[in-house]
PDB file of C-alpha atoms in Angstrom:
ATOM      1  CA  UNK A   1     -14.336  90.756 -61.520  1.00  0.00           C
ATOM      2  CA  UNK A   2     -14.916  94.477 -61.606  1.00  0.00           C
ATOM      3  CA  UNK A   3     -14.693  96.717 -58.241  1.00  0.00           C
ATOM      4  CA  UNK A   4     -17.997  97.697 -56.521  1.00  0.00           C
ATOM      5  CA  UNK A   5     -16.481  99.142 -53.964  1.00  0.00           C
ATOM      6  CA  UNK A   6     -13.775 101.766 -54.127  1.00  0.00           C
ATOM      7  CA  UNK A   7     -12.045 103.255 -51.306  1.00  0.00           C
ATOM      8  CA  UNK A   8      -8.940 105.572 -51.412  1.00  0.00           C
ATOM      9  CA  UNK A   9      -7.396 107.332 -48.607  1.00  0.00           C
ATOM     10  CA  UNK A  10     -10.040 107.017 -46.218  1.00  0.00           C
ATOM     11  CA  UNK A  11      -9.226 109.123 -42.591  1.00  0.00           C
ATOM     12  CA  UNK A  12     -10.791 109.252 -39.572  1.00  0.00           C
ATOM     13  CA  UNK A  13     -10.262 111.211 -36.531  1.00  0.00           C
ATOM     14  CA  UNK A  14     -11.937 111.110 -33.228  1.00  0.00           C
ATOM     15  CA  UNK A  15     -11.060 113.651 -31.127  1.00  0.00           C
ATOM     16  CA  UNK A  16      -6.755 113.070 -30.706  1.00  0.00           C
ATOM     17  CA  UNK A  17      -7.964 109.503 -32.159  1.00  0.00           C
ATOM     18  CA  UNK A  18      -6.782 108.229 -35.584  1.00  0.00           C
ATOM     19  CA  UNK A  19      -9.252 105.715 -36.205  1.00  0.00           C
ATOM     20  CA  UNK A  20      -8.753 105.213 -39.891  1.00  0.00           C
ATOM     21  CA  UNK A  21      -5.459 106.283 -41.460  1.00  0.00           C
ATOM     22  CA  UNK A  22      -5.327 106.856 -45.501  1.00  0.00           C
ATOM     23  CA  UNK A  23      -7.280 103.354 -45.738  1.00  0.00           C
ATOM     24  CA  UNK A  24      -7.414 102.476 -49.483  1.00  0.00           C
ATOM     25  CA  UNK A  25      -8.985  99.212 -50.738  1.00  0.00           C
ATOM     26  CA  UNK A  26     -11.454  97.783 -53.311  1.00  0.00           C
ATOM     27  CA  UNK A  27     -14.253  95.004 -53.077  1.00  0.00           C
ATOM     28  CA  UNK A  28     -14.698  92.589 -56.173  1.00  0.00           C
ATOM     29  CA  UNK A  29     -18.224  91.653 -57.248  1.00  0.00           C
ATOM     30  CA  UNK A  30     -19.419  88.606 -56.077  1.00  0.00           C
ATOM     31  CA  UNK A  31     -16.926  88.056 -53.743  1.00  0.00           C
ATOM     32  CA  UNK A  32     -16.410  87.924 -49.610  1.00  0.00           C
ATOM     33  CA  UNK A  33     -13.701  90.502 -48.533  1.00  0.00           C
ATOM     34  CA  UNK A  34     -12.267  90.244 -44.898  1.00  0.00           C
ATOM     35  CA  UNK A  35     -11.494  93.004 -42.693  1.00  0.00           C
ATOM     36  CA  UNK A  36      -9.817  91.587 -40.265  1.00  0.00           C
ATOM     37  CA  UNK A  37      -7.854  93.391 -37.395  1.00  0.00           C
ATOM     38  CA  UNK A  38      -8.185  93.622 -33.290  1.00  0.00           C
ATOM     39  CA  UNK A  39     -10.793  95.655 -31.637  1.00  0.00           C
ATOM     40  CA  UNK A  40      -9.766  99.284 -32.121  1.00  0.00           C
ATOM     41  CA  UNK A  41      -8.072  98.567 -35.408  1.00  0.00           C
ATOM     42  CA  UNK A  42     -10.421 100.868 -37.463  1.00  0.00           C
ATOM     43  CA  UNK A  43     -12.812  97.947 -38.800  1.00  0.00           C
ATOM     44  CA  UNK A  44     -16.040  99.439 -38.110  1.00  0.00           C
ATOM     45  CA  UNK A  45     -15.380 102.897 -38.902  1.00  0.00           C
ATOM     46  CA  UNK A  46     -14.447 102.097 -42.364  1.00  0.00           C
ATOM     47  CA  UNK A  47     -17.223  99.557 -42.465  1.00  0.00           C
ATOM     48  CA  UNK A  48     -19.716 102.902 -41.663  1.00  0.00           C
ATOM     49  CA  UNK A  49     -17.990 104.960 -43.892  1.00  0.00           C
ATOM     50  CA  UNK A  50     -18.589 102.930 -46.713  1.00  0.00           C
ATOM     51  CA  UNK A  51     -22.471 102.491 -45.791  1.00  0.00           C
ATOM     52  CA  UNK A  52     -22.533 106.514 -45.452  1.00  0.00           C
ATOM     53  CA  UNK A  53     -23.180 105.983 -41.729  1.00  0.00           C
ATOM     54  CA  UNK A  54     -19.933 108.048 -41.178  1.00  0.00           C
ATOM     55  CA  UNK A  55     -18.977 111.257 -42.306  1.00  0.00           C
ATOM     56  CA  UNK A  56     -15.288 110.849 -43.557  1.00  0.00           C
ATOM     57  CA  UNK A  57     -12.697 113.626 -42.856  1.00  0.00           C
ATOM     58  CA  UNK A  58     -11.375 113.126 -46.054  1.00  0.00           C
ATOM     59  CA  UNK A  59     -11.005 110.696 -48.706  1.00  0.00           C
ATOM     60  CA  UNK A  60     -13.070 108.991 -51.451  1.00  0.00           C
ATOM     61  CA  UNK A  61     -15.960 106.071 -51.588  1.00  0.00           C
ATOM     62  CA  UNK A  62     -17.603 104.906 -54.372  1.00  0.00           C
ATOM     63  CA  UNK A  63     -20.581 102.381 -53.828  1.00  0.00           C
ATOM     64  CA  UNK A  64     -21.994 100.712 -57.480  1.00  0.00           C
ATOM     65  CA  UNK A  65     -20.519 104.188 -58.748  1.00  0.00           C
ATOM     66  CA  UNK A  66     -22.556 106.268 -55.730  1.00  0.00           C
ATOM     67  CA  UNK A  67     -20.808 108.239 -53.132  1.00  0.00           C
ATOM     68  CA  UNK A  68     -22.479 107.290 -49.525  1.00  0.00           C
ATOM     69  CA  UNK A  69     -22.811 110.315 -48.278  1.00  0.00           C
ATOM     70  CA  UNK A  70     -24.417 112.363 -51.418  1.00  0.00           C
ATOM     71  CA  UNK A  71     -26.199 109.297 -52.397  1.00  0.00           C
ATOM     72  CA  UNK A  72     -27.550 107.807 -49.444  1.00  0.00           C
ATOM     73  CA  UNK A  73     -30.672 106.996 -50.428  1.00  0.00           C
ATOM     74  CA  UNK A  74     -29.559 104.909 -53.787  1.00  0.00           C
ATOM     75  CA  UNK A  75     -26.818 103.563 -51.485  1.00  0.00           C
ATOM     76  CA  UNK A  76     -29.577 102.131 -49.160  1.00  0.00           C
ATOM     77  CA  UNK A  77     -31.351 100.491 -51.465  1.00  0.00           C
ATOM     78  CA  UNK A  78     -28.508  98.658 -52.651  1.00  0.00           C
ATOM     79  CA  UNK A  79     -26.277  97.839 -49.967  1.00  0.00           C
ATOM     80  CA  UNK A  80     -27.457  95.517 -46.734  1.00  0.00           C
ATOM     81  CA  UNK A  81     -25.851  96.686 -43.689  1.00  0.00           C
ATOM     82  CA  UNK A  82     -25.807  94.086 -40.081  1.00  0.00           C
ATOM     83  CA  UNK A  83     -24.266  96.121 -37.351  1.00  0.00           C
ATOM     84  CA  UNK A  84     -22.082  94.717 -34.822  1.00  0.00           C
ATOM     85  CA  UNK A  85     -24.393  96.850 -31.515  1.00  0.00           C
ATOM     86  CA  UNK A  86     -27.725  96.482 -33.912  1.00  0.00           C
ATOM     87  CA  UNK A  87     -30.746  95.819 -31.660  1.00  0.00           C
ATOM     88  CA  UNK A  88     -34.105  95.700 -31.889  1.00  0.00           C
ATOM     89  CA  UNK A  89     -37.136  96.651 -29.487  1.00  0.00           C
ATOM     90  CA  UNK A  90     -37.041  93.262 -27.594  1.00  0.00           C
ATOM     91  CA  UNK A  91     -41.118  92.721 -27.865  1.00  0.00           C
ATOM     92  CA  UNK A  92     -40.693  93.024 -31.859  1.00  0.00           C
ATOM     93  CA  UNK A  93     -41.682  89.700 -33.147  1.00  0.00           C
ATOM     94  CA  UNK A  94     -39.551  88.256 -35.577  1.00  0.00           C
ATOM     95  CA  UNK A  95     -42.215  88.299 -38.578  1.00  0.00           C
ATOM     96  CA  UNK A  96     -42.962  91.969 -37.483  1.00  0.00           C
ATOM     97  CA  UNK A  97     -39.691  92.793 -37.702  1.00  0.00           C
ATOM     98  CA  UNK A  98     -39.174  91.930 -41.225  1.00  0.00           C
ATOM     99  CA  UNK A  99     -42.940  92.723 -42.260  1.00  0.00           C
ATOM    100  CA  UNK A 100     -41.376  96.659 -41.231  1.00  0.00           C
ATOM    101  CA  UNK A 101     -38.216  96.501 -42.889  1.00  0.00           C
ATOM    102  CA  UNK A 102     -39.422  94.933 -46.381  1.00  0.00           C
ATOM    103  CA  UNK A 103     -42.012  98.253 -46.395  1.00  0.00           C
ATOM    104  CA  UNK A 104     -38.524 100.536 -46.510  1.00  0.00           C
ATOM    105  CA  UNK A 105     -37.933  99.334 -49.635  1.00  0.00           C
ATOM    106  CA  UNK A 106     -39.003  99.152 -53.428  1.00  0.00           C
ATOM    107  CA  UNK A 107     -38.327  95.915 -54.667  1.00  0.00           C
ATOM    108  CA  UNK A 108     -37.863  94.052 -51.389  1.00  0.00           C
ATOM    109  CA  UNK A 109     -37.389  90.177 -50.765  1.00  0.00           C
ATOM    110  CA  UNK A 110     -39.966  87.842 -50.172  1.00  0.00           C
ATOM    111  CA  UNK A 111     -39.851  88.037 -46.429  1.00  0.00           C
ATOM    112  CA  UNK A 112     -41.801  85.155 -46.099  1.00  0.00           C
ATOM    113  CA  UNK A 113     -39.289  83.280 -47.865  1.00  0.00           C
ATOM    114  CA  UNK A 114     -36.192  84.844 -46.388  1.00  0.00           C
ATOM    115  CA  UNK A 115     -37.723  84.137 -43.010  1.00  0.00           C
ATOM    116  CA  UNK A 116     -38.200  80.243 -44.181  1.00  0.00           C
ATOM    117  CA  UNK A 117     -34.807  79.959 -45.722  1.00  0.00           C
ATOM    118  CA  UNK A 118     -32.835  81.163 -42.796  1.00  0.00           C
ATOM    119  CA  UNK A 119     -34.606  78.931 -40.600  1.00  0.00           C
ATOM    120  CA  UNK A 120     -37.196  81.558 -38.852  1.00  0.00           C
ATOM    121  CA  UNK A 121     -40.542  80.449 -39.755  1.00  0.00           C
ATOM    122  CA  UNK A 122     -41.033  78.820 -36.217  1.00  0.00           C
ATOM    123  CA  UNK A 123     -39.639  82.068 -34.595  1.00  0.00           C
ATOM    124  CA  UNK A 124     -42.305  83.892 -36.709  1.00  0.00           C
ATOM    125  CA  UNK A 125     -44.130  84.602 -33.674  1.00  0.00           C
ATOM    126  CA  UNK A 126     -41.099  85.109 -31.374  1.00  0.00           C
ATOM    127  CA  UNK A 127     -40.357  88.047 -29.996  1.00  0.00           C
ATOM    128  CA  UNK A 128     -36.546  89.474 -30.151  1.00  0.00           C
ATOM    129  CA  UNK A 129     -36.235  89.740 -26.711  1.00  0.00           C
ATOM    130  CA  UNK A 130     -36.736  85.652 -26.337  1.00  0.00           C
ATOM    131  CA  UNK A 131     -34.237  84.761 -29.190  1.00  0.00           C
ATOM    132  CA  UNK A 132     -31.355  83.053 -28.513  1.00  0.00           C
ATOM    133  CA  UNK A 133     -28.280  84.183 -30.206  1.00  0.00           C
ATOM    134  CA  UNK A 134     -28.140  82.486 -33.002  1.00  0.00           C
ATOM    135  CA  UNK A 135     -31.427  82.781 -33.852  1.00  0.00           C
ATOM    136  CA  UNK A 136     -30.940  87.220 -33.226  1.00  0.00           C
ATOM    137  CA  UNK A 137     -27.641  86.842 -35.885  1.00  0.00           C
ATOM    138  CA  UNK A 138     -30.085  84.958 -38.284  1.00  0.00           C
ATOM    139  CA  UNK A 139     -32.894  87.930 -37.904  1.00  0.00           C
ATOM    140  CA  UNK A 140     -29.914  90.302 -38.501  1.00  0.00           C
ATOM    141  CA  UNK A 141     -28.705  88.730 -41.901  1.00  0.00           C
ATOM    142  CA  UNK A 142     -32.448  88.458 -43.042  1.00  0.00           C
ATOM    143  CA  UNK A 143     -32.677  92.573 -42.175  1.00  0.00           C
ATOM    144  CA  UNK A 144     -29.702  92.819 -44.027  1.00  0.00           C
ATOM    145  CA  UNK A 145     -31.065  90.903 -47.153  1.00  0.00           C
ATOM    146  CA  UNK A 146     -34.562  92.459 -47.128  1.00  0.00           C
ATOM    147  CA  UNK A 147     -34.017  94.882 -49.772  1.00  0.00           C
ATOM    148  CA  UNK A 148     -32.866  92.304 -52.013  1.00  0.00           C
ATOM    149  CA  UNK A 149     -29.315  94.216 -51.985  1.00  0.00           C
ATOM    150  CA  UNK A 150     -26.753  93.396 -54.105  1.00  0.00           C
ATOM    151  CA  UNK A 151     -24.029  93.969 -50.943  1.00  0.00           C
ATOM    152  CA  UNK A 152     -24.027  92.977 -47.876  1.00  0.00           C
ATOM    153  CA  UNK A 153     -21.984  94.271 -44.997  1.00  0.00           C
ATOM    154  CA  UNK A 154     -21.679  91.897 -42.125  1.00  0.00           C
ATOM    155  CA  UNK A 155     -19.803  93.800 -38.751  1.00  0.00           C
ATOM    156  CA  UNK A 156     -18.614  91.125 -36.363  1.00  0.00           C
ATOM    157  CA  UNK A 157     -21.546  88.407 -37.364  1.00  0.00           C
ATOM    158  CA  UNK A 158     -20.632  85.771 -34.583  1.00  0.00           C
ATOM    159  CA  UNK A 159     -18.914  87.744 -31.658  1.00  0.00           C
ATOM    160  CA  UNK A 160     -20.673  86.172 -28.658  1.00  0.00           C
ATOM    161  CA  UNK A 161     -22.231  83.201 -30.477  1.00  0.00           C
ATOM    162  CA  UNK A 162     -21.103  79.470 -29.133  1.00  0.00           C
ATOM    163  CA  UNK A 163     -19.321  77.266 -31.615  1.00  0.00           C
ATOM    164  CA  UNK A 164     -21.965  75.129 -32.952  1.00  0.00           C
ATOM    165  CA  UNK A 165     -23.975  78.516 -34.071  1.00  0.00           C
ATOM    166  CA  UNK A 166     -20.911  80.316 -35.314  1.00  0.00           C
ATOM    167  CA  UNK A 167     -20.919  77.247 -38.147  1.00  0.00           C
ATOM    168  CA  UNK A 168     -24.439  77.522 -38.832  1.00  0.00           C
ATOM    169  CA  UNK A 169     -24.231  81.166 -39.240  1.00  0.00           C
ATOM    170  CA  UNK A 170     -20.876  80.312 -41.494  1.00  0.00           C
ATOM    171  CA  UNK A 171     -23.108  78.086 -43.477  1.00  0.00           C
ATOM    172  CA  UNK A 172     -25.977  80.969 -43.825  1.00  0.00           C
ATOM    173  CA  UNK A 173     -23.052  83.341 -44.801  1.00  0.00           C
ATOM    174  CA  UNK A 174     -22.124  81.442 -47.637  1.00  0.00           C
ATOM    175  CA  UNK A 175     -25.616  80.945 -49.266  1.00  0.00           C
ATOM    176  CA  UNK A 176     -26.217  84.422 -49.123  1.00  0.00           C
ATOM    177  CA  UNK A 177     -23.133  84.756 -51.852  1.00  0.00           C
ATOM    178  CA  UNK A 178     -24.091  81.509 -53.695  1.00  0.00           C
ATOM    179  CA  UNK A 179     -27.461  84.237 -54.398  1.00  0.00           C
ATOM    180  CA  UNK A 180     -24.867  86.689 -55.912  1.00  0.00           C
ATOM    181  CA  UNK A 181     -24.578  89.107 -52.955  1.00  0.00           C
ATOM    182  CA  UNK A 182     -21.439  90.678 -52.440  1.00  0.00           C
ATOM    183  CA  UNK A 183     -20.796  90.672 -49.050  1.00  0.00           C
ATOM    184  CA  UNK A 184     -17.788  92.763 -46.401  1.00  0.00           C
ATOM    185  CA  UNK A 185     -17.376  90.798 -43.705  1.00  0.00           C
ATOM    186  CA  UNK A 186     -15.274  92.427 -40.482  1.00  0.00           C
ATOM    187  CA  UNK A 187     -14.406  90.061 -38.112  1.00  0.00           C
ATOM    188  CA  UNK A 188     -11.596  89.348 -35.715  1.00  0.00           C
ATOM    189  CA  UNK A 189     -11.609  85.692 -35.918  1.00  0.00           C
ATOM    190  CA  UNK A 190      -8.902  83.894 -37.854  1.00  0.00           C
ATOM    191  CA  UNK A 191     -10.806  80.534 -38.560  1.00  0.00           C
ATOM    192  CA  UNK A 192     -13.997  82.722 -39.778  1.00  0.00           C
ATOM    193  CA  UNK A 193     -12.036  84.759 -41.579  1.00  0.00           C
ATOM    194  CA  UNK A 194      -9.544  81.476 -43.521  1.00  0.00           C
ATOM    195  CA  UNK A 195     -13.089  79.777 -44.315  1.00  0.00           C
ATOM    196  CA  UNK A 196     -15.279  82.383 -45.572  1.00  0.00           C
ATOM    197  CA  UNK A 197     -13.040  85.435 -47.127  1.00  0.00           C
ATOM    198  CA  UNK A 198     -11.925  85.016 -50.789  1.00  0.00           C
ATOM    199  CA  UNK A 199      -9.295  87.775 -49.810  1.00  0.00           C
ATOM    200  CA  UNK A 200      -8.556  89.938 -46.746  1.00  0.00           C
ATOM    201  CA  UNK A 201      -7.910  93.336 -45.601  1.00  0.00           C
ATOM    202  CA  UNK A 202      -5.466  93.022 -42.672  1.00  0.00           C
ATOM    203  CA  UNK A 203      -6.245  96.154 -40.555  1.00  0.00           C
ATOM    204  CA  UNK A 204      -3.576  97.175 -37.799  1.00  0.00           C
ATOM    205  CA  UNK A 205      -4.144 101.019 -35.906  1.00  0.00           C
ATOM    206  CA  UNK A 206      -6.040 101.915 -38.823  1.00  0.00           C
ATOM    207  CA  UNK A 207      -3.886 101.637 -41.949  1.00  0.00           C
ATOM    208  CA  UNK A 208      -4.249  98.659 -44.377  1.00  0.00           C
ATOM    209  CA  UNK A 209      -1.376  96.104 -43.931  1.00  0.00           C
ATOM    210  CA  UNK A 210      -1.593  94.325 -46.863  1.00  0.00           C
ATOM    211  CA  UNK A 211      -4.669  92.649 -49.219  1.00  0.00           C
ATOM    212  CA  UNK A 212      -4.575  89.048 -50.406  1.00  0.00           C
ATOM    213  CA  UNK A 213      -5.710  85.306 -50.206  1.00  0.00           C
ATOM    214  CA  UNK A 214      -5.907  83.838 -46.797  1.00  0.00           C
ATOM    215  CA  UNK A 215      -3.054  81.994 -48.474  1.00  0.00           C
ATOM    216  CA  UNK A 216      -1.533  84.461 -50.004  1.00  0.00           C
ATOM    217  CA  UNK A 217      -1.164  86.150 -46.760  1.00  0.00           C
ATOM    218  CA  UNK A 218       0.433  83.487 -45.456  1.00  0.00           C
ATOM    219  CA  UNK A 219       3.010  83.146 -48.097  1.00  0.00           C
ATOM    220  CA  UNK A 220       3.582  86.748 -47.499  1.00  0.00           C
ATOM    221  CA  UNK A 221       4.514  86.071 -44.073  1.00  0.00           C
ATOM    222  CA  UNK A 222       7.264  83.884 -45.198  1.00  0.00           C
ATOM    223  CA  UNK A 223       6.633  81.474 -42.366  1.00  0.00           C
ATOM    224  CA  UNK A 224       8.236  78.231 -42.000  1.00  0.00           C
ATOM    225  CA  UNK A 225       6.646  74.807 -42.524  1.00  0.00           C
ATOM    226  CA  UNK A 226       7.878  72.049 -40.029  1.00  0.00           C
ATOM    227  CA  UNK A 227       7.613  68.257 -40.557  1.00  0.00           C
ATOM    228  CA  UNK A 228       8.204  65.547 -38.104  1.00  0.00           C
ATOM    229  CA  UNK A 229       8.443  61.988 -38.393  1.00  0.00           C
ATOM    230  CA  UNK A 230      10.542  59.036 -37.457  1.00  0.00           C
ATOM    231  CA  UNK A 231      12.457  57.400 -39.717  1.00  0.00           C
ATOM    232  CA  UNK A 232      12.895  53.779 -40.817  1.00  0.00           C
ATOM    233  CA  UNK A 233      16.104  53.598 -40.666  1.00  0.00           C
ATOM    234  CA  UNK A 234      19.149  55.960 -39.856  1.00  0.00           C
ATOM    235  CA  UNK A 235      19.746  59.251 -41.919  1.00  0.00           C
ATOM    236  CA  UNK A 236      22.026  61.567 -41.219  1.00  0.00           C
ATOM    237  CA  UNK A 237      21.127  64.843 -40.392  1.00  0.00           C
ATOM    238  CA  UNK A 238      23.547  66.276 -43.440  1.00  0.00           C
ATOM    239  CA  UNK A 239      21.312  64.102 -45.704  1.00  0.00           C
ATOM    240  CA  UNK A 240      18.340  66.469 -44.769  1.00  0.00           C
ATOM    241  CA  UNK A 241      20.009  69.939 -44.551  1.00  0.00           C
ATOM    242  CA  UNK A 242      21.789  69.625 -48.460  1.00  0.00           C
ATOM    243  CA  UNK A 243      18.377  69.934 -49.789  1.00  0.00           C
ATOM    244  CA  UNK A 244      17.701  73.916 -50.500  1.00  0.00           C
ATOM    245  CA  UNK A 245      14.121  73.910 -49.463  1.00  0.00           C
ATOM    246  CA  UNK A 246      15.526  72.541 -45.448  1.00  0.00           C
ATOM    247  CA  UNK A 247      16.861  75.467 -42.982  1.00  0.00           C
ATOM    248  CA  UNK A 248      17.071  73.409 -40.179  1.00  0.00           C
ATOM    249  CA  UNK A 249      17.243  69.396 -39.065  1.00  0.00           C
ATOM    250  CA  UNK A 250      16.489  68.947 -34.991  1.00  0.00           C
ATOM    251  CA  UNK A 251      15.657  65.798 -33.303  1.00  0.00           C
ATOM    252  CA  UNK A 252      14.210  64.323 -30.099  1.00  0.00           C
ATOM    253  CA  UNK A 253      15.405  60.996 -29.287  1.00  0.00           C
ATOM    254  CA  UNK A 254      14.591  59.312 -32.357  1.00  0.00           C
ATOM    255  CA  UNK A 255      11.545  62.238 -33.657  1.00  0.00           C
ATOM    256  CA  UNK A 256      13.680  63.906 -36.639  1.00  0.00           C
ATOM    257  CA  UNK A 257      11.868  67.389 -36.989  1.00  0.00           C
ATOM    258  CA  UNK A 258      12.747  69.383 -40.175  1.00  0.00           C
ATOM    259  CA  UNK A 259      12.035  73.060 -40.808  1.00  0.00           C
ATOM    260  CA  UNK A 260      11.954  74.708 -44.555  1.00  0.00           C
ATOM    261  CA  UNK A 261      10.114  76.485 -47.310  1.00  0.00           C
ATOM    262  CA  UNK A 262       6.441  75.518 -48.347  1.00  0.00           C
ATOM    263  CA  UNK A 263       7.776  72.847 -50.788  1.00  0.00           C
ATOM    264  CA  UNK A 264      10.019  70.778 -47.646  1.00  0.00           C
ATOM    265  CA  UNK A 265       7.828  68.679 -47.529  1.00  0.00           C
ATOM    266  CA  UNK A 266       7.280  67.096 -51.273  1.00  0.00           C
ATOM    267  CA  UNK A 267      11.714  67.487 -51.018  1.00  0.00           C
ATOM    268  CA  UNK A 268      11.779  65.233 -48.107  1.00  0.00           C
ATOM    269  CA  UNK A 269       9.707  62.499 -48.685  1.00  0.00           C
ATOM    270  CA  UNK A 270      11.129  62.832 -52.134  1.00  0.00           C
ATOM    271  CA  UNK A 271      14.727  61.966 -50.510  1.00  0.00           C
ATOM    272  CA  UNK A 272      13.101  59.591 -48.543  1.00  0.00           C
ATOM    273  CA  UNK A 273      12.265  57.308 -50.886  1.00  0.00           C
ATOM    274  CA  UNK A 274      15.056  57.949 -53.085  1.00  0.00           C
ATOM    275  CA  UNK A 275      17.106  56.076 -49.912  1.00  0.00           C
ATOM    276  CA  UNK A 276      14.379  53.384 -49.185  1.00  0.00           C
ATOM    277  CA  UNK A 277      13.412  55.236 -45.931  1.00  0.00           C
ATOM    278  CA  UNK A 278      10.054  55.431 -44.515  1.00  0.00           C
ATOM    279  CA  UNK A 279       8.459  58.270 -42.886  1.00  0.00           C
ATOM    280  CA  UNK A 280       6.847  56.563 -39.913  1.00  0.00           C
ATOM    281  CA  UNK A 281       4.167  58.776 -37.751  1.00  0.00           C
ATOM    282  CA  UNK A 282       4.565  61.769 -40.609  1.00  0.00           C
ATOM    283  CA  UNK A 283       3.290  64.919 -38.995  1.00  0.00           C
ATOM    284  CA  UNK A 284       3.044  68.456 -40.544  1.00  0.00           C
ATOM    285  CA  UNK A 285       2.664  71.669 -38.970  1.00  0.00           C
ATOM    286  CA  UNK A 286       1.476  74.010 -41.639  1.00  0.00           C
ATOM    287  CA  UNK A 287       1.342  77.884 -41.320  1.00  0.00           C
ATOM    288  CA  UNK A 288      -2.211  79.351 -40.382  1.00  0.00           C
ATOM    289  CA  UNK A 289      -3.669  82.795 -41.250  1.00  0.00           C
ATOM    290  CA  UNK A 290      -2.957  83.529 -37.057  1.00  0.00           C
ATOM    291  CA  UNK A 291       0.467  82.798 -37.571  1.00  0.00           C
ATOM    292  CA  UNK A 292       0.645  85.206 -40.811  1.00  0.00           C
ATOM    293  CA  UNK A 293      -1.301  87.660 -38.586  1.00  0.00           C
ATOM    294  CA  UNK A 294       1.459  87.748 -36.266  1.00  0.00           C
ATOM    295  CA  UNK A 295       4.100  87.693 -38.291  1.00  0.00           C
ATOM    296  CA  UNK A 296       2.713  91.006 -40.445  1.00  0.00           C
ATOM    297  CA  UNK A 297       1.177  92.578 -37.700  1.00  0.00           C
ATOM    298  CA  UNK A 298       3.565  92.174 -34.646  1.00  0.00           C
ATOM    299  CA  UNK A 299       0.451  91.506 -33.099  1.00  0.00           C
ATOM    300  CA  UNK A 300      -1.716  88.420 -31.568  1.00  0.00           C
ATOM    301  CA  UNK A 301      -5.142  88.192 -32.103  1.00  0.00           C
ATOM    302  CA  UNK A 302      -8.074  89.167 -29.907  1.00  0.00           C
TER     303      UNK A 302
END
């Protein structure tokens, strides 16, 4: 997939602030990339940069082959932006709303049929004020589709949203690729971030940590997969710890708890039945993209 976004040493300074440090990455066509960091990390300011809502103190963007900032208004027709403080005059009615924003544009959406298939058409005559959450983060990703564009960027989608609408919005998020949009998603949250994101940017005091898979990341973190079971019978604990892939053999009364690389698990049950053992109440702890977080960034999450 070639690049259609292209960012090299991006910088940023407020004031004595770094906000972005020499950030250099590159978004795929067609797919969801992550930026993922804590609050402060430089997420947004890169976000805006790349949407030519910031000024950059130096570096280089290129947007479809524009540059934000000399470009803006061929950036703005192709590129759908949902900010993370974006509001709206609260007695705006939802139809109204996009009625406005499809007149910005040339070629814009149906917003009839945006409104209809991001579940709106009862809100039509709502106004924003009276929206519940949810229903505000749908308006915003229909605003951010209106100009049919062929990138989206989404800043911090479902901060404040309860756990039943985060999903739905999930779910909205990815039918809006399955249409072909490219979309930048900056979040904070690791389980949004492990379902939706064919690859992240891990953000830390604004320099890119690394770029990869969700599991690629946690590869890259090197962390340890435990497994924990009782067994049928005896084994000794020397048994376990010859195979290469086991580092360590621990037990609690008779709960035998291994730790090794990410193939421990098919060596042990391997060995297992090799010696006619069964692994009785077979548990597996496997690494998450919050662990990986950790481990690269020294921090914990938000």
């Amino acid at each position: 997939m070639s690049p259609v976004i292209e960012v090299r040493n991006l910088h940023k300074r407020y004031g004595e602030n770094v906000a972005v440090d020499d950030v250099s990455l590159t978004v795929r066509e067609g797919e969801i990339l992550g930026i993922l960091g804590p609050n402060g990390a430089g997420k947004t300011t890169t976000v805006e940069s790349i949407a030519g809502l910031r000024s950059p103190d130096r570096g280089e963007i290129s947007v479809l082959g524009f540059d934000p900032l000399r470009d803006r208004q061929e950036v703005t027709r192709r590129v759908g932006i949902q900010l993370q403080d974006g509001q709206l005059p609260a007695r705006l009615e939802v139809a109204e709303a996009l009625r406005l924003y499809s007149a910005f544009y040339p070629h814009p959406a149906d917003w009839r049929g945006l409104m209809d298939s991001l579940g709106l058409t009862k809100k039509a005559k709502t106004k924003y004020g009276k929206l519940s959450g949810g229903q505000k983060q749908r308006l915003s990703i229909a605003l951010a589709l209106i100009g049919n564009p062929r990138i989206a960027i989404l800043d911090e989608l479902t901060t404040g949203l309860d756990p039943q609408a985060r999903r739905d919005t999930w779910a909205l998020i990815e039918g809006v690729r399955a249409r072909g949009v490219t979309i930048v998603l900056v979040t904070h949250f690791m389980e949004e971030a492990e379902r939706l994101c064919d690859r992240i940017a891990l953000i830390d005091s604004g320099r890119v940590v690394t770029v990869d898979t969700p599991a690629g990341l946690t590869e890259q973190a090197k962390i340890e997969q435990r497994i924990q079971f009782r067994p049928s019978r005896p084994i000794d604990d020397v048994v376990l710890t010859s195979l290469p892939e086991v580092s360590s053999v621990t037990r609690r009364g008779d709960l035998v708890i291994v730790n090794g690389d990410t193939n421990v698990l098919n060596a042990v049950t391997a060995l297992l039945a090799r010696n006619q053992i069964v692994a009785e109440r077979l548990r597996v702890e496997q690494a998450s993209l919050e662990d990986a977080y950790v481990q690269l960034t020294g921090n914990r999450p938000d």
